[in-house]
Short mmCIF file of C-alpha atoms in Angstrom, two decimals:
data_model
loop_
_atom_site.label_atom_id
_atom_site.label_comp_id
_atom_site.label_asym_id
_atom_site.label_seq_id
_atom_site.Cartn_x
_atom_site.Cartn_y
_atom_site.Cartn_z
CA ASN A 46 6.89 -11.18 15.68
CA ALA A 47 4.38 -8.32 16.06
CA GLY A 48 5.05 -7.17 13.17
CA VAL A 49 4.11 -3.64 12.30
CA THR A 50 1.84 -2.25 14.89
CA GLN A 51 0.24 1.14 15.20
CA THR A 52 -1.25 3.35 17.96
CA PRO A 53 -3.83 4.55 18.42
CA LYS A 54 -6.35 2.90 16.55
CA PHE A 55 -9.13 5.72 17.01
CA GLN A 56 -8.90 9.52 17.42
CA VAL A 57 -10.75 12.39 17.67
CA LEU A 58 -9.24 15.82 17.49
CA LYS A 59 -10.45 19.16 17.87
CA THR A 60 -9.01 21.65 14.46
CA GLY A 61 -5.54 22.23 15.05
CA GLN A 62 -4.27 20.24 17.81
CA SER A 63 -2.10 18.62 18.06
CA MET A 64 -1.01 14.87 17.93
CA THR A 65 1.41 11.76 17.34
CA LEU A 66 0.54 8.03 15.45
CA GLN A 67 2.96 5.88 16.96
CA CYS A 68 4.51 3.34 15.03
CA ALA A 69 6.84 0.39 15.33
CA GLN A 70 8.39 -2.42 13.74
CA ASP A 71 9.89 -5.55 15.01
CA MET A 72 11.72 -7.40 11.97
CA ASN A 73 14.98 -5.11 11.42
CA HIS A 74 13.32 -3.71 8.52
CA GLU A 75 15.38 -0.43 7.05
CA TYR A 76 13.07 1.36 5.06
CA MET A 77 9.30 2.70 6.48
CA SER A 78 6.11 4.80 5.07
CA TRP A 79 4.02 6.35 5.94
CA TYR A 80 0.10 6.37 4.14
CA ARG A 81 -3.48 7.74 4.46
CA GLN A 82 -6.37 6.30 2.91
CA ASP A 83 -9.40 8.16 1.40
CA PRO A 84 -12.53 7.34 -0.24
CA GLY A 85 -12.03 7.09 -4.15
CA MET A 86 -7.95 7.63 -3.76
CA GLY A 87 -6.65 4.69 -2.64
CA LEU A 88 -2.92 5.13 -0.50
CA ARG A 89 -1.57 8.08 -0.72
CA LEU A 90 2.23 8.49 0.78
CA ILE A 91 2.97 11.04 3.12
CA HIS A 92 6.45 10.41 4.58
CA TYR A 93 8.83 7.54 4.07
CA SER A 94 12.36 7.05 5.63
CA VAL A 95 14.78 4.68 4.34
CA GLY A 96 16.58 4.06 7.58
CA ALA A 97 17.71 5.58 11.00
CA GLY A 98 18.06 9.76 10.45
CA ILE A 99 16.97 9.49 7.09
CA THR A 100 13.54 10.58 5.40
CA ASP A 101 11.72 11.90 2.70
CA GLN A 102 8.72 13.81 1.61
CA GLY A 103 6.08 11.20 -0.52
CA GLU A 104 2.90 12.83 -2.26
CA VAL A 105 0.94 14.62 0.31
CA PRO A 106 4.07 15.85 2.95
CA ASN A 107 1.75 19.29 3.83
CA GLY A 108 0.54 19.65 7.37
CA TYR A 109 3.19 16.59 8.71
CA ASN A 110 6.42 15.44 9.58
CA VAL A 111 8.02 12.22 10.58
CA SER A 112 11.49 11.34 12.27
CA ARG A 113 12.99 8.76 12.49
CA SER A 114 15.44 8.27 15.76
CA THR A 115 15.78 4.40 15.76
CA THR A 116 14.91 1.72 12.91
CA GLU A 117 11.96 0.57 14.90
CA ASP A 118 10.09 3.29 15.28
CA PHE A 119 8.44 5.95 12.79
CA PRO A 120 6.44 8.54 14.29
CA LEU A 121 3.93 10.45 12.11
CA ARG A 122 3.13 13.92 13.88
CA LEU A 123 0.21 16.27 12.75
CA LEU A 124 1.41 19.64 13.51
CA SER A 125 -2.10 21.37 13.88
CA ALA A 126 -5.06 19.22 13.02
CA ALA A 127 -7.45 20.06 10.60
CA PRO A 128 -10.33 18.95 9.03
CA SER A 129 -8.91 17.44 5.57
CA GLN A 130 -6.49 15.42 7.67
CA THR A 131 -9.96 12.79 8.15
CA SER A 132 -8.25 9.69 7.16
CA VAL A 133 -7.46 6.19 8.26
CA TYR A 134 -3.29 6.32 8.41
CA PHE A 135 -1.76 3.15 7.51
CA CYS A 136 2.20 2.70 8.25
CA ALA A 137 3.97 0.04 6.35
CA SER A 138 7.84 -1.36 6.48
CA SER A 139 9.78 -3.51 4.20
CA TYR A 140 13.35 -4.67 3.49
CA GLU A 141 14.98 -5.37 0.51
CA GLY A 142 16.85 -9.28 0.13
CA ALA A 143 18.82 -11.22 -1.53
CA GLY A 144 17.55 -11.75 -5.52
CA GLN A 145 13.61 -11.59 -5.18
CA GLY A 146 12.99 -11.83 -1.98
CA GLY A 147 11.78 -8.64 0.03
CA TYR A 148 10.36 -5.93 -1.61
CA GLU A 149 7.19 -5.71 -0.36
CA GLN A 150 5.51 -3.88 2.27
CA TYR A 151 3.87 -4.74 5.24
CA PHE A 152 1.32 -3.17 6.46
CA GLY A 153 -0.11 -1.93 10.50
CA PRO A 154 -3.57 -2.23 10.88
CA GLY A 155 -4.18 1.57 10.98
CA THR A 156 -5.70 5.04 13.04
CA ARG A 157 -8.84 6.16 12.13
CA LEU A 158 -8.59 9.96 12.45
CA THR A 159 -11.22 12.07 13.07
CA VAL A 160 -10.62 16.27 13.16
CA THR A 161 -13.93 17.89 14.40
CA ALA B 211 7.61 9.90 -12.09
CA GLN B 212 5.87 7.18 -10.67
CA SER B 213 2.10 6.71 -11.37
CA VAL B 214 -0.45 3.45 -11.28
CA ALA B 215 -4.09 3.63 -12.84
CA GLN B 216 -6.96 1.59 -11.72
CA PRO B 217 -9.60 1.87 -14.65
CA GLU B 218 -12.53 0.22 -12.99
CA ASP B 219 -13.99 1.03 -9.57
CA GLN B 220 -15.84 -1.82 -9.05
CA VAL B 221 -15.76 -5.37 -10.60
CA ASN B 222 -18.55 -8.11 -10.19
CA VAL B 223 -18.09 -11.03 -10.69
CA ALA B 224 -20.41 -14.92 -10.33
CA GLU B 225 -18.51 -17.13 -8.33
CA GLY B 226 -16.93 -19.76 -10.13
CA ASN B 227 -16.22 -17.46 -13.55
CA PRO B 228 -12.87 -15.65 -13.76
CA LEU B 229 -11.69 -12.60 -13.17
CA THR B 230 -9.44 -9.87 -14.01
CA VAL B 231 -8.55 -6.76 -12.21
CA LYS B 232 -7.22 -3.84 -14.39
CA CYS B 233 -4.02 -1.90 -13.50
CA THR B 234 -1.69 -0.11 -15.45
CA TYR B 235 1.37 1.67 -14.68
CA SER B 236 4.13 4.35 -15.56
CA VAL B 237 7.98 4.91 -13.74
CA SER B 238 10.71 6.03 -15.97
CA GLY B 239 12.87 2.69 -15.11
CA ASN B 240 12.08 -0.59 -15.08
CA PRO B 241 8.93 -1.39 -12.60
CA TYR B 242 8.60 -3.35 -9.50
CA LEU B 243 4.78 -4.15 -8.98
CA PHE B 244 2.74 -5.25 -6.44
CA TRP B 245 -1.44 -6.43 -5.79
CA TYR B 246 -2.33 -6.00 -2.33
CA VAL B 247 -6.30 -7.02 -0.57
CA GLN B 248 -8.12 -4.90 2.17
CA TYR B 249 -10.80 -6.66 3.63
CA PRO B 250 -13.07 -4.56 5.27
CA ASN B 251 -12.02 -2.12 8.36
CA ARG B 252 -8.40 -4.34 7.55
CA GLY B 253 -5.07 -3.16 6.51
CA LEU B 254 -2.89 -4.38 3.26
CA GLN B 255 -2.40 -7.98 2.55
CA PHE B 256 -0.05 -8.46 0.23
CA LEU B 257 -0.63 -10.68 -2.28
CA LEU B 258 2.08 -10.86 -5.36
CA LYS B 259 5.23 -9.24 -6.69
CA TYR B 260 6.92 -8.69 -10.39
CA ILE B 261 10.57 -8.14 -9.48
CA THR B 262 12.57 -9.65 -12.44
CA GLY B 263 11.81 -12.97 -14.35
CA ASP B 264 8.89 -15.13 -15.78
CA ASN B 265 6.18 -12.24 -16.66
CA LEU B 266 3.40 -14.44 -15.03
CA VAL B 267 3.84 -14.53 -11.46
CA LYS B 268 1.85 -16.56 -8.51
CA GLY B 269 0.38 -15.08 -5.60
CA SER B 270 -1.66 -16.27 -2.78
CA TYR B 271 -5.20 -17.39 -2.64
CA GLY B 272 -5.08 -18.71 -5.87
CA PHE B 273 -4.30 -14.96 -7.88
CA GLU B 274 -1.76 -14.57 -10.85
CA ALA B 275 -0.80 -11.26 -12.28
CA GLU B 276 1.29 -11.14 -15.62
CA PHE B 277 3.74 -8.31 -16.28
CA ASN B 278 3.31 -6.77 -19.86
CA LYS B 279 5.82 -4.23 -20.50
CA SER B 280 5.17 -3.19 -23.71
CA GLN B 281 1.34 -2.85 -22.40
CA THR B 282 3.14 -1.31 -19.04
CA SER B 283 0.17 -3.38 -17.56
CA PHE B 284 -0.05 -6.34 -15.18
CA HIS B 285 -3.14 -7.48 -14.47
CA LEU B 286 -4.31 -9.35 -11.36
CA LYS B 287 -6.14 -12.30 -12.18
CA LYS B 288 -8.06 -15.91 -11.33
CA PRO B 289 -8.99 -18.37 -12.93
CA SER B 290 -12.61 -19.02 -10.52
CA ALA B 291 -13.55 -16.36 -8.05
CA LEU B 292 -15.07 -17.27 -4.64
CA VAL B 293 -17.33 -15.34 -3.29
CA SER B 294 -14.79 -14.47 -0.35
CA ASP B 295 -12.56 -12.85 -3.08
CA SER B 296 -14.58 -10.30 -2.30
CA ALA B 297 -12.82 -7.16 -1.08
CA LEU B 298 -10.74 -4.15 -1.83
CA TYR B 299 -7.63 -4.72 -4.59
CA PHE B 300 -4.85 -1.94 -4.73
CA CYS B 301 -1.81 -2.18 -7.59
CA ALA B 302 1.39 -0.43 -6.20
CA VAL B 303 3.98 0.39 -8.49
CA ARG B 304 7.84 1.64 -7.24
CA ASP B 305 10.81 2.92 -10.08
CA LEU B 306 13.80 0.40 -9.72
CA TYR B 307 16.04 2.96 -9.44
CA SER B 308 13.81 5.14 -6.30
CA SER B 309 13.68 4.45 -2.58
CA ALA B 310 12.58 0.75 -1.70
CA SER B 311 10.02 3.31 1.07
CA LYS B 312 8.14 5.30 -2.34
CA ILE B 313 5.85 2.82 -3.02
CA ILE B 314 2.69 4.51 -4.82
CA PHE B 315 -0.40 2.69 -4.98
CA GLY B 316 -3.67 3.31 -7.52
CA SER B 317 -6.85 4.07 -6.20
CA GLY B 318 -7.93 1.15 -6.05
CA THR B 319 -10.89 -1.51 -6.89
CA ARG B 320 -14.08 -3.53 -5.10
CA LEU B 321 -14.28 -6.68 -6.16
CA SER B 322 -17.84 -8.35 -6.10
CA ILE B 323 -18.45 -12.26 -6.18
CA ARG B 324 -22.34 -12.78 -6.45
CA PRO B 325 -22.88 -16.57 -5.11
#
């Protein structure tokens, strides 16, 4: 299994440009999330999904859109990039098993985004 | 709403000494609690979790954590620190009744182990 994969690894955008950060997982996990990591602020939840076709907003959703057309993929779209969106973005997936199995998140390697 | 506090930005410990990284949480129901570690320029790696049962949970690399419901805490501990434990540590919480995808993270604690 490749686990959780993210592309691209690095990206530089100009203010106002749009782009999509890709996230895919091959573990058949129901649950997926997007976080951004900024110095001193930890990880903040942007959007999350509990299954194909179902998404919801996290702590900092403004300026971002998501969709979940398949179990495997959970892309994050920046509609009009702003310097405040300069950050490292992480995608994660998880499942709920029987008893205490599951619940923890598996993280991708991250995408480092710079908006100039 | 769920929230997590890691009151120390940095913890410094000498190699061989015990270490503690503090975490307190706030949820409306019963919590699911997690610890993750991040090495430089890497993603997050899962260390351990509390879902239910024994309040003392053991995880990877010799780490353990104790769930204390009355103090709403879930401190990470290790009896004898290694230089290789130096990294950024995150505590995270999920409310039992919230979505499995809605896990909230603390701001992180940088652990530095000196030789």
